[in-house]
PDB file of C-alpha atoms in Angstrom:
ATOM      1  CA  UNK A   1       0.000   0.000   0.000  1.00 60.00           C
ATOM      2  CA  UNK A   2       2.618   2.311  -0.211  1.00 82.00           C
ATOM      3  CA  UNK A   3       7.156   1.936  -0.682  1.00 90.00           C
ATOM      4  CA  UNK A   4       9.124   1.025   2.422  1.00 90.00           C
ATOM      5  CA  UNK A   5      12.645   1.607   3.185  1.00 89.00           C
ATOM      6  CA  UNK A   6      12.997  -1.884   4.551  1.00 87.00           C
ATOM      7  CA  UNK A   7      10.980  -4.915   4.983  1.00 87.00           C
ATOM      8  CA  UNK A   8       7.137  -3.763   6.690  1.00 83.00           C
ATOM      9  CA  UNK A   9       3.683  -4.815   6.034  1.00 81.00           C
ATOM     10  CA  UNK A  10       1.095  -1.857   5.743  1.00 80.00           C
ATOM     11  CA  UNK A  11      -3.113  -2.515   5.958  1.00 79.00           C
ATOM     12  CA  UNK A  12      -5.968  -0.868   5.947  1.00 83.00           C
ATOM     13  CA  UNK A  13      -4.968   1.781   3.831  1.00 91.00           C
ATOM     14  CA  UNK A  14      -7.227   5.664   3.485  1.00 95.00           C
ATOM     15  CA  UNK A  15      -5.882   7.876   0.941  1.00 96.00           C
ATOM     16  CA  UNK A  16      -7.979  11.026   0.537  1.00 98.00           C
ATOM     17  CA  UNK A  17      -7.430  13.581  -2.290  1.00 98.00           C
ATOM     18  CA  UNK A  18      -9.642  17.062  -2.831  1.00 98.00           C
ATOM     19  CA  UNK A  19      -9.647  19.637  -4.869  1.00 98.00           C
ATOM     20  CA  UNK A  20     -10.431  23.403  -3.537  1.00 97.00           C
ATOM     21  CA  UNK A  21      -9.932  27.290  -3.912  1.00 97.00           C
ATOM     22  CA  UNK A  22      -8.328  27.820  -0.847  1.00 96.00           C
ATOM     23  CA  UNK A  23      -8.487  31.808   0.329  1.00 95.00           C
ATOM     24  CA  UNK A  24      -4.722  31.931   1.234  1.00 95.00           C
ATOM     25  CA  UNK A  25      -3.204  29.753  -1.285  1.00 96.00           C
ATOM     26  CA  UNK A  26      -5.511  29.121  -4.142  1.00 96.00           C
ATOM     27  CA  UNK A  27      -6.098  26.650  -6.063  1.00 98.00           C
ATOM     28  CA  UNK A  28      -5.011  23.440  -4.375  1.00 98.00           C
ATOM     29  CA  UNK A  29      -5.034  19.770  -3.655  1.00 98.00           C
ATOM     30  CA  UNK A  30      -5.180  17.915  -0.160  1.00 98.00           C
ATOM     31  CA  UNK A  31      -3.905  15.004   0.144  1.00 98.00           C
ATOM     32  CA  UNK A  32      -4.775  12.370   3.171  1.00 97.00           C
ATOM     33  CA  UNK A  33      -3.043   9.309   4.327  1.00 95.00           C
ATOM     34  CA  UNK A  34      -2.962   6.843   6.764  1.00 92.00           C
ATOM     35  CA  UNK A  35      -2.555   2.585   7.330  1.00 86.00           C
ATOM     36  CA  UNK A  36      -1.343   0.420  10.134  1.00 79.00           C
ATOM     37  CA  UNK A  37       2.315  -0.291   9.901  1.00 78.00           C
ATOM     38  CA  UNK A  38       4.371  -2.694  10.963  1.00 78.00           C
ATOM     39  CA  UNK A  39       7.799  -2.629  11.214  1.00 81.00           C
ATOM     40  CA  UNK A  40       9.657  -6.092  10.051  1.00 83.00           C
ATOM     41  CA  UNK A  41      13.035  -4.605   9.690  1.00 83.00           C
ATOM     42  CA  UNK A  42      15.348  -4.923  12.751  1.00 84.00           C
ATOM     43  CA  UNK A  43      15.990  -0.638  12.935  1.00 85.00           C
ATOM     44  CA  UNK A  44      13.906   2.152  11.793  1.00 89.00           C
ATOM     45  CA  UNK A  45      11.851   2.337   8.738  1.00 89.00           C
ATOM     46  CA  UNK A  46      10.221   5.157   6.827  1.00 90.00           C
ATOM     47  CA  UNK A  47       7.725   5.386   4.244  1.00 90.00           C
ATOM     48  CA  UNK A  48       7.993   6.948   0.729  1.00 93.00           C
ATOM     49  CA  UNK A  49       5.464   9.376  -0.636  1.00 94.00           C
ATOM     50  CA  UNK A  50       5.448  10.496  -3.968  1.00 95.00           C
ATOM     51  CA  UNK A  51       3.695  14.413  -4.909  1.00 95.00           C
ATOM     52  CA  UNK A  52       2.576  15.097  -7.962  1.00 95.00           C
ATOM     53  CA  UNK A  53       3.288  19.018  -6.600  1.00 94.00           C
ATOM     54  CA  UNK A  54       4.385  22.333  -7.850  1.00 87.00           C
ATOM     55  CA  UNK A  55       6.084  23.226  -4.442  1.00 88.00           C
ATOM     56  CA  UNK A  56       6.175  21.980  -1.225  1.00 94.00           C
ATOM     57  CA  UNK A  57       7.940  22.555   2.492  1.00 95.00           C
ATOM     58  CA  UNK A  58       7.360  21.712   5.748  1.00 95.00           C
ATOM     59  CA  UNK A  59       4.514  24.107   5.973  1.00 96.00           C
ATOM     60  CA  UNK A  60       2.238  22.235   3.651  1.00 97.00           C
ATOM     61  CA  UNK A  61       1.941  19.522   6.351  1.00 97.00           C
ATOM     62  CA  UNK A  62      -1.068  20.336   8.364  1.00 97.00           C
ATOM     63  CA  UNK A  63      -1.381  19.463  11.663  1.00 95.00           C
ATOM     64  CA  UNK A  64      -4.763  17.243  12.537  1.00 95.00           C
ATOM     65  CA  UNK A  65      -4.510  17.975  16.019  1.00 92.00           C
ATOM     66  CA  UNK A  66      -7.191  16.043  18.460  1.00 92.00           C
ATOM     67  CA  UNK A  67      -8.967  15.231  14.763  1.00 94.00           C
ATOM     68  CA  UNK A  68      -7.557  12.400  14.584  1.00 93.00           C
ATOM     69  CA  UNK A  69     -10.370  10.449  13.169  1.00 95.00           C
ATOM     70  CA  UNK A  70     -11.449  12.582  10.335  1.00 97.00           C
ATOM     71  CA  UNK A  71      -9.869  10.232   7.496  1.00 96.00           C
ATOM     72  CA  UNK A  72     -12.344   7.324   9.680  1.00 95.00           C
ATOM     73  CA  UNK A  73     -15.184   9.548   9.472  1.00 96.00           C
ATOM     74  CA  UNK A  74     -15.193  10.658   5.520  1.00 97.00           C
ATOM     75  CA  UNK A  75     -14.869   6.868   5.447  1.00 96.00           C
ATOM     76  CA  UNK A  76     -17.971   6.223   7.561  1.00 96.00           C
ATOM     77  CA  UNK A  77     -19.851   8.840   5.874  1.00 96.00           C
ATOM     78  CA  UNK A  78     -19.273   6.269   2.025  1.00 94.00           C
ATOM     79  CA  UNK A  79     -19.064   3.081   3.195  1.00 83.00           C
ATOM     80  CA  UNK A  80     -19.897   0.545   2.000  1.00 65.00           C
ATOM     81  CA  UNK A  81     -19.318  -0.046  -1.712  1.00 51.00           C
ATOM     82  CA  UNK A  82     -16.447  -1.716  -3.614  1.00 47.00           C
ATOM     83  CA  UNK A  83     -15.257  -1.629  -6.855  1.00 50.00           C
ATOM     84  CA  UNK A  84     -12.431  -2.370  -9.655  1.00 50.00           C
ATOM     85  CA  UNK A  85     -10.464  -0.382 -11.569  1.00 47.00           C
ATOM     86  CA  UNK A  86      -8.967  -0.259 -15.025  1.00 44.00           C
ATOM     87  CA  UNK A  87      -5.226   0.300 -15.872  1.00 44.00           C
ATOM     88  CA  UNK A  88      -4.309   4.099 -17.718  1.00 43.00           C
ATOM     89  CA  UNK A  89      -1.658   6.098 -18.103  1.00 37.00           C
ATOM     90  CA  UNK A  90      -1.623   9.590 -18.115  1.00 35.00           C
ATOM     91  CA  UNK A  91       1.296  12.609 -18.049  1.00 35.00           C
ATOM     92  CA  UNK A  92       2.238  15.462 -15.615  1.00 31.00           C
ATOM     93  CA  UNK A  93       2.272  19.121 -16.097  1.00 33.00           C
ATOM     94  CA  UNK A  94       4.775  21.998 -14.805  1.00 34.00           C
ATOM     95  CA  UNK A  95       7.263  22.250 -11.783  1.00 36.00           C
ATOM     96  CA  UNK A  96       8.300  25.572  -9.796  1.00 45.00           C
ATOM     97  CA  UNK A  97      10.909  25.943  -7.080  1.00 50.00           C
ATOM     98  CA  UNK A  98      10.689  24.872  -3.458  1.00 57.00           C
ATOM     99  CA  UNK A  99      13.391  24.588  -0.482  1.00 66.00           C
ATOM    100  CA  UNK A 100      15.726  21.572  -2.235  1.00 89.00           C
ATOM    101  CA  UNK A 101      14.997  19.324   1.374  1.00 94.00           C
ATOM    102  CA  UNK A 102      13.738  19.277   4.777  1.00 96.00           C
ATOM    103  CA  UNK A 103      14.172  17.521   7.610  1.00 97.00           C
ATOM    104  CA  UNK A 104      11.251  18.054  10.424  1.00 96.00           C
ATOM    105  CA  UNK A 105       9.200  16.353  12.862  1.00 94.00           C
ATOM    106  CA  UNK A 106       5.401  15.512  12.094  1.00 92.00           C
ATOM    107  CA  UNK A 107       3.391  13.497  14.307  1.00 87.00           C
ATOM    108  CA  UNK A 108       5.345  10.291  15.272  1.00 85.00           C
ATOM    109  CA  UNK A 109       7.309  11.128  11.898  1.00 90.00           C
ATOM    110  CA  UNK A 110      10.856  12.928  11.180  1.00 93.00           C
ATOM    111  CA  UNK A 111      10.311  13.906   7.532  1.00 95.00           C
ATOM    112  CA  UNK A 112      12.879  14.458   4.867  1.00 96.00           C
ATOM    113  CA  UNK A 113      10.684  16.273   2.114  1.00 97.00           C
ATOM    114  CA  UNK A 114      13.008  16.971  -0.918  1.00 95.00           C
ATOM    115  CA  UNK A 115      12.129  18.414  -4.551  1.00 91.00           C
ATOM    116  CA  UNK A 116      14.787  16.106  -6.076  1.00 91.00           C
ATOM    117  CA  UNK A 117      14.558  12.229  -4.875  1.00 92.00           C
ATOM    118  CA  UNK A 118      18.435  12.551  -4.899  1.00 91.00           C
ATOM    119  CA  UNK A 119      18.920  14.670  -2.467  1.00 92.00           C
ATOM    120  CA  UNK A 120      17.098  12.346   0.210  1.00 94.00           C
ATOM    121  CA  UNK A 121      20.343   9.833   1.700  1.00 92.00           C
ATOM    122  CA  UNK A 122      22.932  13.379   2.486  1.00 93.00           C
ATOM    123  CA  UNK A 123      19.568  14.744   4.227  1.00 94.00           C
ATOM    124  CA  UNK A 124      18.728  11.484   6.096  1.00 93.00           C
ATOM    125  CA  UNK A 125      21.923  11.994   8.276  1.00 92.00           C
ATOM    126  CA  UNK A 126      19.761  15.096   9.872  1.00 95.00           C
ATOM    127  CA  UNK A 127      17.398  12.242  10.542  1.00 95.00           C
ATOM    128  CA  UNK A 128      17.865  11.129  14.351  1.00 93.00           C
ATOM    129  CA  UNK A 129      19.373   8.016  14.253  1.00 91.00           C
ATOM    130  CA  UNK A 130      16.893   5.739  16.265  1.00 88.00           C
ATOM    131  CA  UNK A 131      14.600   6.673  13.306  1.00 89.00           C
ATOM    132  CA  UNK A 132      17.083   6.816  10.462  1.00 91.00           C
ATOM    133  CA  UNK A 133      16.665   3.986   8.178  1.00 90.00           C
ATOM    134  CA  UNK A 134      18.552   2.597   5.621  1.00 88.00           C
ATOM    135  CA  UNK A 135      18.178   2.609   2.229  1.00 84.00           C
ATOM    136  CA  UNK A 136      18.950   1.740  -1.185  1.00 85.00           C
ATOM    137  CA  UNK A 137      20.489   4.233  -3.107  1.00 87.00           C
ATOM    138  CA  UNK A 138      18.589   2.668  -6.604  1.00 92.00           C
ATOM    139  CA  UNK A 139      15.380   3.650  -5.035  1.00 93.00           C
ATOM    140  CA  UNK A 140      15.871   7.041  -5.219  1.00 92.00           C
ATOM    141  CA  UNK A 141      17.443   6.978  -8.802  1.00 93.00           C
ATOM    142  CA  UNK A 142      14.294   5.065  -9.838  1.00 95.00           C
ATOM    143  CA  UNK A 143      11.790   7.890  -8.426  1.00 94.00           C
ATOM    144  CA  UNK A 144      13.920  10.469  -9.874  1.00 93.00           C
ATOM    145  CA  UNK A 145      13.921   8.728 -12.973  1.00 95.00           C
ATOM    146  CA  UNK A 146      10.168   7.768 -12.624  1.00 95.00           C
ATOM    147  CA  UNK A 147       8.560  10.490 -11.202  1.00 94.00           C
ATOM    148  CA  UNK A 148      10.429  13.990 -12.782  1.00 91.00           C
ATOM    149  CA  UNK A 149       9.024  17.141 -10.853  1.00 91.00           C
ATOM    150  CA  UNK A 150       7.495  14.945  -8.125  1.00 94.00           C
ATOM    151  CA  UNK A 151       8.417  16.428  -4.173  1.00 94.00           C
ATOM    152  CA  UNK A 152       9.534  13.157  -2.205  1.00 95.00           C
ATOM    153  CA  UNK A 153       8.458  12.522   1.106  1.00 96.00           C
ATOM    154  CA  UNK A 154      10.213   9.952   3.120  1.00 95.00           C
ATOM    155  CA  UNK A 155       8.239   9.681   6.837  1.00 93.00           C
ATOM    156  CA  UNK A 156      10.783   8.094   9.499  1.00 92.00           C
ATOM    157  CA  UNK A 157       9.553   6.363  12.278  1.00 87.00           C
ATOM    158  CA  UNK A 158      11.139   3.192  14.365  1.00 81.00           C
ATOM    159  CA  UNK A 159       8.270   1.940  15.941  1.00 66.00           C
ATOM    160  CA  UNK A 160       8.859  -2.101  15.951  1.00 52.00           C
ATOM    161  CA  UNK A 161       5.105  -2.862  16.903  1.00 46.00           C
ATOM    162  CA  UNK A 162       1.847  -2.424  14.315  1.00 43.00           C
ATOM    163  CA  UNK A 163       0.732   1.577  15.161  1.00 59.00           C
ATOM    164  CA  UNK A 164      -2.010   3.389  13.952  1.00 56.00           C
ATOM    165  CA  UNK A 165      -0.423   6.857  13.504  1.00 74.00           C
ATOM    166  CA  UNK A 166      -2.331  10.448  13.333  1.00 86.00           C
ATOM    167  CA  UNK A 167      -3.352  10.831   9.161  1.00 91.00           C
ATOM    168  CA  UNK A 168      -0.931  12.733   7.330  1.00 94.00           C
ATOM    169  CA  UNK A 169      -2.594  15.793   6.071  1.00 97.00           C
ATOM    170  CA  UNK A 170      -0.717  18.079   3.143  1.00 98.00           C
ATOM    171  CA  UNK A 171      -2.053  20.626   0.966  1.00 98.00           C
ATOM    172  CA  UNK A 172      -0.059  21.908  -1.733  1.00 97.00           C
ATOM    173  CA  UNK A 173      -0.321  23.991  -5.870  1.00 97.00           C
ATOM    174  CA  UNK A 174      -0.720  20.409  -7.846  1.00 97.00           C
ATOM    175  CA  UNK A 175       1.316  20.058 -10.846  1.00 95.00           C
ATOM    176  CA  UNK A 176      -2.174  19.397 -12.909  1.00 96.00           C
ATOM    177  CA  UNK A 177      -5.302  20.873 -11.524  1.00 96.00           C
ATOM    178  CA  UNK A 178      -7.597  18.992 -13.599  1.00 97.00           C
ATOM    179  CA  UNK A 179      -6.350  15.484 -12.660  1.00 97.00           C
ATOM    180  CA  UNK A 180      -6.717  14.495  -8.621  1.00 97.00           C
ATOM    181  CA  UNK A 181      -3.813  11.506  -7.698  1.00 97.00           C
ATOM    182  CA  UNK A 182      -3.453   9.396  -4.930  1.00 96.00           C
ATOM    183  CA  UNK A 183      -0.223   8.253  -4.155  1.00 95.00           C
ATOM    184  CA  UNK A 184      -0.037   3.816  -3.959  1.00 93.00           C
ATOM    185  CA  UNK A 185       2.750   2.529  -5.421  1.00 94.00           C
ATOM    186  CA  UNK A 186       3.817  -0.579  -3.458  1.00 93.00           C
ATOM    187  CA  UNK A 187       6.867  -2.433  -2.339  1.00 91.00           C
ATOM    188  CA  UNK A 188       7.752  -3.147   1.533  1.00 86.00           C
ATOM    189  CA  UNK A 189      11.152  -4.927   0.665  1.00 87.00           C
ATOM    190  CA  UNK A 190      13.212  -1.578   0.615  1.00 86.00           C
ATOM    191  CA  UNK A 191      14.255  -2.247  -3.104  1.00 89.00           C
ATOM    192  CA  UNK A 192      12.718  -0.760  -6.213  1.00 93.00           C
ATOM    193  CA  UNK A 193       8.806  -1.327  -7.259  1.00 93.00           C
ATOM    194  CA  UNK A 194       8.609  -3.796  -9.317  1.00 94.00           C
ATOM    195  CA  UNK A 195       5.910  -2.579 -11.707  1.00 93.00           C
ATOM    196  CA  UNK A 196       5.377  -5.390 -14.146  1.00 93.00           C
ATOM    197  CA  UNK A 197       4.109  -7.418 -10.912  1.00 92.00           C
ATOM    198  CA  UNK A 198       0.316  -6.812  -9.717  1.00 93.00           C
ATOM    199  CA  UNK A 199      -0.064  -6.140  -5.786  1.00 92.00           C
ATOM    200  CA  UNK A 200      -2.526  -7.057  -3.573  1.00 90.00           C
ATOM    201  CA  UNK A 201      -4.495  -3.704  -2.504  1.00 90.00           C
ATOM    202  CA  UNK A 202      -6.784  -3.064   0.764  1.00 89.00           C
ATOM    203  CA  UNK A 203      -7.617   0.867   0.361  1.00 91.00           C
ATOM    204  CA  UNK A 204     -10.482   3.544   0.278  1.00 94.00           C
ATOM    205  CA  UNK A 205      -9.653   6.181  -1.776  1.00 96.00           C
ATOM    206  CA  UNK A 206     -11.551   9.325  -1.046  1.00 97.00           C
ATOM    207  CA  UNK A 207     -12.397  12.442  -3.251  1.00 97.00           C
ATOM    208  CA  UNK A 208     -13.616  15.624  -2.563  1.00 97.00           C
ATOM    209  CA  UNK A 209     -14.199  18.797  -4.153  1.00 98.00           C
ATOM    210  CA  UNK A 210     -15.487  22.504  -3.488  1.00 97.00           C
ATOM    211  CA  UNK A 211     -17.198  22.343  -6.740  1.00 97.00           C
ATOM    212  CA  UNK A 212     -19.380  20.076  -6.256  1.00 96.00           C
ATOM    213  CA  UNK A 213     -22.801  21.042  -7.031  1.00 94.00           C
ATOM    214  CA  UNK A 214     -25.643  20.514  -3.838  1.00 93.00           C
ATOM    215  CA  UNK A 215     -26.885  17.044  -3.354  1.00 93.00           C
ATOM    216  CA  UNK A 216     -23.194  15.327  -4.592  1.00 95.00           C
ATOM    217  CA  UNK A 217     -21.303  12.720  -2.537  1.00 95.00           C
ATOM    218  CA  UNK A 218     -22.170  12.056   1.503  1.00 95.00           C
ATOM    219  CA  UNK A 219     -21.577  14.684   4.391  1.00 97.00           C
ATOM    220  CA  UNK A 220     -19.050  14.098   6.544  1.00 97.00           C
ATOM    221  CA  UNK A 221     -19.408  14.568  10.006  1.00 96.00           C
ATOM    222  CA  UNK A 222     -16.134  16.052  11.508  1.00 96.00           C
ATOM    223  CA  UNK A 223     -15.466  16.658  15.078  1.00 94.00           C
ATOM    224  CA  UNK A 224     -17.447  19.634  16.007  1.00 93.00           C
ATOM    225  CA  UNK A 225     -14.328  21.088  18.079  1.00 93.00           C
ATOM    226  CA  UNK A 226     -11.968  20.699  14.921  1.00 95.00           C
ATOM    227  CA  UNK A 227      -9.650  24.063  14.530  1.00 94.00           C
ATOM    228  CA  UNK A 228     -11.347  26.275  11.868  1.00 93.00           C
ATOM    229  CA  UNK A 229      -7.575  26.226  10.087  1.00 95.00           C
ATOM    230  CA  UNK A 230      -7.588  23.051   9.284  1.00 97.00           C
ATOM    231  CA  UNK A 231     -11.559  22.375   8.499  1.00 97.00           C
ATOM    232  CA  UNK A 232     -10.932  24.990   5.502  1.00 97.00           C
ATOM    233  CA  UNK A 233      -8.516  22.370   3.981  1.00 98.00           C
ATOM    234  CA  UNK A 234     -12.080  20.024   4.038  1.00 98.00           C
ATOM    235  CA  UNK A 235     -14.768  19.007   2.036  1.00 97.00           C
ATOM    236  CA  UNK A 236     -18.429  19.291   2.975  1.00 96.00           C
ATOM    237  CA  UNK A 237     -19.142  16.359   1.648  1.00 97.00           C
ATOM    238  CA  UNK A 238     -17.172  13.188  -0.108  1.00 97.00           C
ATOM    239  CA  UNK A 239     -17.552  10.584  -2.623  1.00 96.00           C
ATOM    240  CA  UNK A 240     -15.375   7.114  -1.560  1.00 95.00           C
ATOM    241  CA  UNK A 241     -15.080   3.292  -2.545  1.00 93.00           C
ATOM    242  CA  UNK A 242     -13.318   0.650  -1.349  1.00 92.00           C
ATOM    243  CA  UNK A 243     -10.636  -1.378  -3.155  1.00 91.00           C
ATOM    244  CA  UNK A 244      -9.185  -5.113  -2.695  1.00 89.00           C
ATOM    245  CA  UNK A 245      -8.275  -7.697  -4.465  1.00 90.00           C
ATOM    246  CA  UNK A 246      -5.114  -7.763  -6.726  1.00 92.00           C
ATOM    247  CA  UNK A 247      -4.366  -4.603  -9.017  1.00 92.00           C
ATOM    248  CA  UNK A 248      -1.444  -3.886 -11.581  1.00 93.00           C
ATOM    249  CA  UNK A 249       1.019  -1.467  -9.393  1.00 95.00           C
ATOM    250  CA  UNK A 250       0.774   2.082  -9.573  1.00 95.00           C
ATOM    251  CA  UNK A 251      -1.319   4.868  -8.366  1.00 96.00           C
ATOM    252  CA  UNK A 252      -5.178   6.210  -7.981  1.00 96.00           C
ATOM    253  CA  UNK A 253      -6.322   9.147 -10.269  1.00 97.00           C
ATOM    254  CA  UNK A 254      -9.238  10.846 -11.483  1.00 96.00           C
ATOM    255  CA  UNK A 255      -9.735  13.374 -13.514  1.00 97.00           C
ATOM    256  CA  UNK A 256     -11.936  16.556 -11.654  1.00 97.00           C
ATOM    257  CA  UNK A 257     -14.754  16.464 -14.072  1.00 96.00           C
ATOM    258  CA  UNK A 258     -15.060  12.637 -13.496  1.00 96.00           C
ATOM    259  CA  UNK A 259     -15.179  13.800  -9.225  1.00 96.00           C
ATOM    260  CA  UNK A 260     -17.524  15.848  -9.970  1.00 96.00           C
ATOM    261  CA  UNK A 261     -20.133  12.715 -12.697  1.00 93.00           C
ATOM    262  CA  UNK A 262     -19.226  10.437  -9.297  1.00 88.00           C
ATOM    263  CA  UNK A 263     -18.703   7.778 -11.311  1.00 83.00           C
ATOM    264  CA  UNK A 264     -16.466   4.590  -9.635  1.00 75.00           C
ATOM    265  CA  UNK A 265     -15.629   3.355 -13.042  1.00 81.00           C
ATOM    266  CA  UNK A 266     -13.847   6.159 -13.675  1.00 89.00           C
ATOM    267  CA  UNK A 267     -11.070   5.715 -11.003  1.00 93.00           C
ATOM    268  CA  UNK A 268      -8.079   4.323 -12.767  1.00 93.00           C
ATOM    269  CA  UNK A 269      -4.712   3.081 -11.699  1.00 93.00           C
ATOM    270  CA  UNK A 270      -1.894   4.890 -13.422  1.00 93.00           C
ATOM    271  CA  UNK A 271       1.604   3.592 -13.895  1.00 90.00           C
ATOM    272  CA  UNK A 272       5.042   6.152 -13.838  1.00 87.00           C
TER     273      UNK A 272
END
């Protein structure tokens, strides 16, 4: 359900993308995450996100605060249906500059967020060592090769038990407005994804959007103490289906007109 630095299992996957017209920033796409991990390596482990965004720094992580639950409860407010997908391709718009890496602490996370892939194993000696990993240096060539104006966000944590962290919450200028993608490549060995080999896949992908017209998706009930800051980064409402089964390796995306029709079929898994 997602890339590991070393050997891990990850279940019950939520990935959440919107789309909204934010007052500060603009135009934007917010991108939720969250599984169980567990850690089968015999030192720290991270986990690798890939961003399909224009810029990004620590900033663009949002805190969830006491909301812990508010991936769980977009989930509750769709549940249940399940569906397939079909196999696509599609290509990526536009780049702009950001800090070249960051190392910071989010939730039970030390992050190393860089704009090139290849700058990630100098930065992950910033990483404190009971959560610095190690890694394979071919990994990073492949994303950089794979994924060209992509921000890389490696999430370091050393918890040896299965934990059910806070979501990760980031907002950020995406590098094509029209098209809404939810990070899933998958391989938990450390090496490179192999991508000619389907996966097995246990994950609701979630969609919003500020455009939808009344009456679309199902309202979510958030936690009525939620910080106003971070309910503007929300939808009213969602649209949300469960996938399982075994799927060709790759990503989630949807184009923004197909959010808005609602229409499961049109969820397809993408390949680099």
């Amino acid at each position: 359900m997602c890339v590991s630095l070393a050997p891990a299992e990850f279940s019950g996957t939520t990935l959440y993308c919107g789309r909204l017209h934010h007052a500060d920033h603009g135009l934007i796409h917010v991108l939720g995450y969250q599984n169980t991990a567990t850690n089968l390596a015999d030192g720290p482990n991270a986990m690798l996100l890939h961003l399909p965004a224009q810029r990004m720094s620590r900033h663009n992580f949002l805190s969830v605060g006491r909301s812990s639950d508010l991936l769980k409860r977009m989930v509750d407010a769709v549940r249940p249906v399940s569906v397939g997908v079909v196999q696509d391709s599609m290509d990526w718009m536009g780049w702009d500059r950001s800090p070249a890496v960051e190392v910071f602490e989010h939730n039970v996370y030390t992050v190393v967020l860089a704009r090139d892939p290849r700058a990630v194993p100098a930065a992950l000696a910033e990483v404190p060592e009971r959560r610095r990993p190690a890694l394979e240096p071919e990994l990073f060539a492949f994303y950089a090769e794979r994924y060209p104006g992509h921000a890389i966000a490696v999430c370091c944590f050393d918890n040896a038990q299965a934990a059910r962290a806070k979501p990760l919450l980031m907002w950020y200028p995406p590098l094509d407005p029209e098209l809404l993608t939810l990070p899933a490549l998958d391989c938990h060995t450390g090496g490179v994804p192999d991508l000619d080999s389907p996966v097995p896949v246990d994950h609701w992908v979630i969609l919003g959007s500020d455009e939808a017209p009344a009456g679309w998706g199902a309202p979510v009930a958030y936690d009525p103490v939620m910080r106003h800051g971070l309910r503007d980064y929300l939808p009213d409402a969602v649209i949300g289906w469960h996938f399982d089964g075994v799927l060709p390796n790759g990503d989630f995306a949807i184009s923004h007109d197909d959010v808005l029709s609602g229409d499961p079929e049109r969820v397809t898994r993408v390949r680099p």
